[in-house]
mmCIF file of C-alpha atoms and ligand atoms in Angstrom:
data_model
loop_
_atom_site.group_PDB
_atom_site.id
_atom_site.type_symbol
_atom_site.label_atom_id
_atom_site.label_comp_id
_atom_site.label_asym_id
_atom_site.label_seq_id
_atom_site.Cartn_x
_atom_site.Cartn_y
_atom_site.Cartn_z
ATOM 1 C CA MET A 1 0.000 0.000 0.000
ATOM 2 C CA ALA A 2 1.100 3.542 -0.627
ATOM 3 C CA THR A 3 1.912 5.815 2.245
ATOM 4 C CA LEU A 4 -0.840 8.330 2.999
ATOM 5 C CA PHE A 5 1.593 11.198 2.520
ATOM 6 C CA PRO A 6 5.209 11.285 1.365
ATOM 7 C CA PRO A 7 7.529 9.982 4.112
ATOM 8 C CA PRO A 8 9.873 12.605 5.503
ATOM 9 C CA ALA A 9 13.067 13.101 3.563
ATOM 10 C CA VAL A 10 16.173 11.513 5.060
ATOM 11 C CA VAL A 11 18.392 14.210 6.546
ATOM 12 C CA SER A 12 21.928 13.765 5.293
ATOM 13 C CA ILE A 13 25.183 15.632 5.829
ATOM 14 C CA PRO A 14 27.990 16.029 3.282
ATOM 15 C CA ILE A 15 31.286 14.256 3.927
ATOM 16 C CA LYS A 16 34.471 16.163 3.116
ATOM 17 C CA HIS A 17 36.410 14.832 0.108
ATOM 18 C CA SER A 18 33.591 12.411 -0.737
ATOM 19 C CA GLN A 19 30.778 12.187 -3.260
ATOM 20 C CA SER A 20 28.679 10.380 -0.663
ATOM 21 C CA THR A 21 26.610 11.959 2.095
ATOM 22 C CA PHE A 22 25.945 10.726 5.621
ATOM 23 C CA PRO A 23 22.253 9.864 6.191
ATOM 24 C CA VAL A 24 21.373 10.689 9.791
ATOM 25 C CA HIS A 25 19.686 7.995 11.882
ATOM 26 C CA ARG A 26 19.620 9.351 15.463
ATOM 27 C CA ILE A 27 21.215 12.221 17.367
ATOM 28 C CA TYR A 28 22.518 11.424 20.838
ATOM 29 C CA CYS A 29 24.001 14.058 23.149
ATOM 30 C CA VAL A 30 26.183 13.691 26.241
ATOM 31 C CA GLY A 31 25.458 15.945 29.222
ATOM 32 C CA ARG A 32 28.122 17.675 31.350
ATOM 33 C CA ASN A 33 31.237 16.101 29.829
ATOM 34 C CA TYR A 34 33.785 18.852 30.600
ATOM 35 C CA ALA A 35 34.564 19.493 34.285
ATOM 36 C CA GLU A 36 34.572 23.287 34.042
ATOM 37 C CA HIS A 37 31.203 23.269 32.248
ATOM 38 C CA ALA A 38 29.714 20.903 34.843
ATOM 39 C CA LYS A 39 30.840 23.407 37.513
ATOM 40 C CA GLU A 40 29.242 26.369 35.742
ATOM 41 C CA MET A 41 26.006 24.322 35.620
ATOM 42 C CA GLY A 42 26.280 23.735 39.380
ATOM 43 C CA PHE A 43 27.730 20.201 39.494
ATOM 44 C CA ASP A 44 31.068 19.115 40.879
ATOM 45 C CA ALA A 45 31.368 15.321 40.996
ATOM 46 C CA ARG A 46 32.347 12.905 38.216
ATOM 47 C CA GLU A 47 29.187 11.066 37.251
ATOM 48 C CA LEU A 48 28.573 8.274 34.783
ATOM 49 C CA PRO A 49 27.828 9.792 31.367
ATOM 50 C CA PHE A 50 24.173 10.517 30.697
ATOM 51 C CA PHE A 51 22.455 11.004 27.396
ATOM 52 C CA PHE A 52 19.610 12.898 25.809
ATOM 53 C CA GLY A 53 18.514 13.203 22.197
ATOM 54 C CA LYS A 54 17.527 15.500 19.407
ATOM 55 C CA GLN A 55 15.450 14.561 16.382
ATOM 56 C CA PRO A 56 17.374 14.034 13.133
ATOM 57 C CA ASP A 57 15.367 16.807 11.463
ATOM 58 C CA ALA A 58 16.712 19.275 14.067
ATOM 59 C CA ILE A 59 19.891 19.271 11.935
ATOM 60 C CA LEU A 60 20.809 22.608 10.381
ATOM 61 C CA TYR A 61 23.684 21.844 8.024
ATOM 62 C CA VAL A 62 25.894 24.806 7.150
ATOM 63 C CA PRO A 63 28.635 24.514 4.473
ATOM 64 C CA GLU A 64 32.028 25.834 5.567
ATOM 65 C CA GLY A 65 32.467 29.445 4.482
ATOM 66 C CA GLU A 66 28.732 30.143 4.544
ATOM 67 C CA THR A 67 26.603 31.643 7.313
ATOM 68 C CA GLY A 68 23.537 29.600 8.219
ATOM 69 C CA ARG A 69 20.339 31.193 9.452
ATOM 70 C CA PHE A 70 19.295 30.028 12.903
ATOM 71 C CA PRO A 71 15.756 31.143 13.820
ATOM 72 C CA TYR A 72 15.472 32.358 17.439
ATOM 73 C CA PRO A 73 13.019 29.878 18.981
ATOM 74 C CA ALA A 74 9.845 30.758 20.859
ATOM 75 C CA HIS A 75 9.444 30.219 24.606
ATOM 76 C CA THR A 76 12.906 31.329 25.682
ATOM 77 C CA GLU A 77 14.619 34.497 26.778
ATOM 78 C CA ASN A 78 17.923 32.733 27.432
ATOM 79 C CA LEU A 79 19.029 30.873 24.295
ATOM 80 C CA HIS A 80 22.526 29.441 24.830
ATOM 81 C CA HIS A 81 25.288 28.271 22.508
ATOM 82 C CA GLU A 82 27.211 25.043 23.241
ATOM 83 C CA VAL A 83 29.991 24.110 20.814
ATOM 84 C CA GLU A 84 30.623 20.365 20.623
ATOM 85 C CA LEU A 85 32.744 17.795 18.833
ATOM 86 C CA VAL A 86 30.291 15.500 17.050
ATOM 87 C CA VAL A 87 31.112 11.834 16.393
ATOM 88 C CA ALA A 88 29.617 10.236 13.260
ATOM 89 C CA ILE A 89 29.059 6.483 13.608
ATOM 90 C CA GLY A 90 29.862 4.441 10.499
ATOM 91 C CA LYS A 91 29.503 0.927 11.890
ATOM 92 C CA GLY A 92 26.771 -0.046 14.326
ATOM 93 C CA GLY A 93 26.757 -2.361 17.296
ATOM 94 C CA SER A 94 25.734 -2.825 20.907
ATOM 95 C CA ALA A 95 27.873 -3.256 24.033
ATOM 96 C CA ILE A 96 30.927 -1.972 22.166
ATOM 97 C CA PRO A 97 34.071 -1.990 24.363
ATOM 98 C CA ALA A 98 35.874 1.358 24.541
ATOM 99 C CA ALA A 99 39.082 -0.294 23.341
ATOM 100 C CA VAL A 100 37.597 -0.981 19.890
ATOM 101 C CA ALA A 101 35.032 1.827 19.776
ATOM 102 C CA LEU A 102 36.971 4.007 17.350
ATOM 103 C CA GLU A 103 36.565 1.289 14.688
ATOM 104 C CA HIS A 104 32.871 2.282 14.710
ATOM 105 C CA VAL A 105 33.630 5.954 14.022
ATOM 106 C CA LEU A 106 33.440 7.225 10.456
ATOM 107 C CA GLY A 107 34.375 10.789 11.239
ATOM 108 C CA PHE A 108 33.735 14.006 13.119
ATOM 109 C CA ALA A 109 31.892 17.292 12.743
ATOM 110 C CA VAL A 110 31.504 20.587 14.572
ATOM 111 C CA GLY A 111 28.070 20.959 16.124
ATOM 112 C CA LEU A 112 26.082 23.402 18.227
ATOM 113 C CA ASP A 113 23.857 21.992 20.954
ATOM 114 C CA MET A 114 21.549 25.010 21.019
ATOM 115 C CA THR A 115 19.693 25.175 24.321
ATOM 116 C CA ARG A 116 16.745 27.089 25.770
ATOM 117 C CA ARG A 117 18.585 27.397 29.097
ATOM 118 C CA ASP A 118 15.707 28.941 31.016
ATOM 119 C CA LEU A 119 13.418 26.086 29.979
ATOM 120 C CA GLN A 120 16.119 23.499 30.711
ATOM 121 C CA PHE A 121 16.561 24.733 34.287
ATOM 122 C CA ALA A 122 12.797 24.879 34.849
ATOM 123 C CA LEU A 123 12.372 21.332 33.510
ATOM 124 C CA ARG A 124 15.410 20.067 35.411
ATOM 125 C CA ASP A 125 14.155 21.507 38.687
ATOM 126 C CA LYS A 126 10.834 19.704 38.227
ATOM 127 C CA GLY A 127 12.471 16.424 37.161
ATOM 128 C CA ARG A 128 10.876 16.681 33.717
ATOM 129 C CA PRO A 129 12.347 15.651 30.321
ATOM 130 C CA TRP A 130 14.601 18.134 28.524
ATOM 131 C CA ASP A 131 13.123 17.797 25.040
ATOM 132 C CA ALA A 132 11.558 21.258 24.879
ATOM 133 C CA ALA A 133 14.882 22.770 25.961
ATOM 134 C CA LYS A 134 17.142 20.784 23.652
ATOM 135 C CA ALA A 135 15.247 19.168 20.786
ATOM 136 C CA PHE A 136 13.435 22.058 19.123
ATOM 137 C CA ASP A 137 13.500 22.822 15.379
ATOM 138 C CA HIS A 138 16.984 23.690 14.040
ATOM 139 C CA ALA A 139 18.525 22.956 17.469
ATOM 140 C CA ALA A 140 21.479 21.103 15.946
ATOM 141 C CA PRO A 141 23.540 23.265 13.550
ATOM 142 C CA ILE A 142 26.370 21.145 12.156
ATOM 143 C CA SER A 143 29.312 21.253 9.742
ATOM 144 C CA ALA A 144 30.267 18.696 7.113
ATOM 145 C CA ILE A 145 31.814 15.467 8.377
ATOM 146 C CA ALA A 146 35.594 15.063 8.273
ATOM 147 C CA MET A 147 36.665 11.436 7.895
ATOM 148 C CA GLN A 148 38.591 9.883 10.785
ATOM 149 C CA GLU A 149 41.120 8.606 8.245
ATOM 150 C CA ASP A 150 41.847 12.251 7.356
ATOM 151 C CA VAL A 151 41.811 13.924 10.801
ATOM 152 C CA GLY A 152 42.859 11.129 13.168
ATOM 153 C CA ASN A 153 41.000 9.887 16.238
ATOM 154 C CA MET A 154 40.448 13.358 17.752
ATOM 155 C CA SER A 155 41.842 12.438 21.162
ATOM 156 C CA SER A 156 43.086 16.049 21.173
ATOM 157 C CA GLY A 157 42.312 19.267 19.355
ATOM 158 C CA GLY A 158 41.215 22.788 20.147
ATOM 159 C CA ILE A 159 37.491 23.502 20.397
ATOM 160 C CA TRP A 160 36.262 27.106 20.392
ATOM 161 C CA LEU A 161 33.315 29.395 19.847
ATOM 162 C CA LYS A 162 33.041 33.129 19.288
ATOM 163 C CA VAL A 163 29.989 35.390 19.256
ATOM 164 C CA ASN A 164 30.383 38.390 16.944
ATOM 165 C CA GLU A 165 34.064 37.327 16.836
ATOM 166 C CA GLN A 166 34.419 37.773 20.626
ATOM 167 C CA PRO A 167 35.807 34.596 22.274
ATOM 168 C CA ARG A 168 33.253 32.783 24.459
ATOM 169 C CA GLN A 169 34.403 29.152 24.621
ATOM 170 C CA ALA A 170 37.950 27.820 24.211
ATOM 171 C CA SER A 171 39.139 24.415 25.350
ATOM 172 C CA ASP A 172 40.577 21.160 24.053
ATOM 173 C CA VAL A 173 38.907 17.806 23.535
ATOM 174 C CA THR A 174 41.628 16.267 25.752
ATOM 175 C CA LYS A 175 39.477 17.699 28.578
ATOM 176 C CA LEU A 176 36.479 15.464 27.851
ATOM 177 C CA ILE A 177 35.594 13.733 31.144
ATOM 178 C CA TRP A 178 34.453 10.649 29.223
ATOM 179 C CA SER A 179 36.535 9.969 26.109
ATOM 180 C CA ILE A 180 35.004 9.196 22.751
ATOM 181 C CA GLY A 181 35.661 5.471 23.258
ATOM 182 C CA GLU A 182 34.123 5.528 26.748
ATOM 183 C CA ILE A 183 31.075 7.452 25.489
ATOM 184 C CA ILE A 184 30.499 4.842 22.784
ATOM 185 C CA GLU A 185 30.922 2.017 25.301
ATOM 186 C CA HIS A 186 28.302 3.497 27.648
ATOM 187 C CA LEU A 187 25.882 4.646 24.944
ATOM 188 C CA SER A 188 25.979 1.330 23.074
ATOM 189 C CA GLY A 189 25.147 -0.411 26.345
ATOM 190 C CA TYR A 190 21.805 1.399 26.367
ATOM 191 C CA PHE A 191 21.059 1.631 22.634
ATOM 192 C CA THR A 192 22.067 -0.374 19.574
ATOM 193 C CA LEU A 193 24.122 2.081 17.579
ATOM 194 C CA GLN A 194 23.455 2.262 13.849
ATOM 195 C CA PRO A 195 25.438 3.700 10.967
ATOM 196 C CA GLY A 196 24.143 7.247 10.657
ATOM 197 C CA ASP A 197 24.036 7.955 14.371
ATOM 198 C CA LEU A 198 25.571 11.227 15.568
ATOM 199 C CA ILE A 199 26.898 11.774 19.081
ATOM 200 C CA PHE A 200 27.310 15.319 20.423
ATOM 201 C CA THR A 201 30.079 14.772 22.977
ATOM 202 C CA GLY A 202 29.451 17.700 25.343
ATOM 203 C CA THR A 203 30.466 21.322 25.601
ATOM 204 C CA PRO A 204 33.318 23.040 27.435
ATOM 205 C CA GLU A 205 32.842 25.995 29.782
ATOM 206 C CA GLY A 206 31.833 29.434 28.604
ATOM 207 C CA VAL A 207 28.276 28.764 27.439
ATOM 208 C CA GLY A 208 26.126 31.850 27.306
ATOM 209 C CA PRO A 209 23.244 33.651 25.672
ATOM 210 C CA VAL A 210 22.859 34.857 22.099
ATOM 211 C CA ARG A 211 20.370 37.324 20.677
ATOM 212 C CA ARG A 212 18.848 37.987 17.270
ATOM 213 C CA GLY A 213 21.505 39.352 14.939
ATOM 214 C CA ASP A 214 24.432 37.666 16.710
ATOM 215 C CA VAL A 215 26.824 35.601 14.595
ATOM 216 C CA ILE A 216 28.085 32.390 16.192
ATOM 217 C CA HIS A 217 31.403 31.146 14.782
ATOM 218 C CA ALA A 218 32.662 27.809 16.096
ATOM 219 C CA GLY A 219 35.293 25.267 15.248
ATOM 220 C CA VAL A 220 37.214 22.149 16.156
ATOM 221 C CA GLU A 221 40.860 21.913 15.140
ATOM 222 C CA ARG A 222 41.344 19.788 11.987
ATOM 223 C CA VAL A 223 37.601 18.995 11.780
ATOM 224 C CA GLY A 224 36.178 22.269 10.498
ATOM 225 C CA GLU A 225 34.284 25.445 11.262
ATOM 226 C CA LEU A 226 30.661 26.441 11.487
ATOM 227 C CA ARG A 227 29.007 29.857 11.335
ATOM 228 C CA VAL A 228 25.365 30.757 11.941
ATOM 229 C CA GLN A 229 23.505 34.008 12.437
ATOM 230 C CA VAL A 230 20.622 34.103 14.894
ATOM 231 C CA VAL A 231 17.655 35.587 13.038
HETATM 232 MN MN1 MN B 1 25.524 19.977 25.172
#
């Protein structure tokens, strides 16, 4: 039987130096994965990694050198930027040991985990899910994917974000509390990973608000850069 209406288009992201694109299956995000960011959110102890999600169609792909348009969402007066290293899964699996996890990684991208911070705190304080704070339309701006074979395993590399070219976030992925391999081990214990999954690995300290008209410029060393204007 025919579908009642056309099924939604598959969201896919270009891969650098490739004619193929990366069709997105799920978007997972890691919470509080840099110590200094956990502190600025009011937390001080090392916890097991925890995860939340965004819908694949929250992706806002922006080609390098262009400025994407990020619509300021409703129901917030405190929209925050969070720059993150994004892991693109190329080979699925469950219960993947950290020691072999990088074999499941196709590549990496620069992503923004855009957050309605006021809503997040209100939901958090009531013990409610974070979806309205994290998973709204366009909440996941992202760059093209750089292949792991081209950029290495990203166990180190600068990660930064500027607003109107003023520095806001600057750190290094060596400061991840849970490494990429450890994240994959934990996440794949809860969910069967599939090719096409994206993992936002957490943001360093320096998150803060943006307003309409601001230009967010973010990057991860070797991986790429991403620029959006809040409109
Ligand atoms: Mn985040």
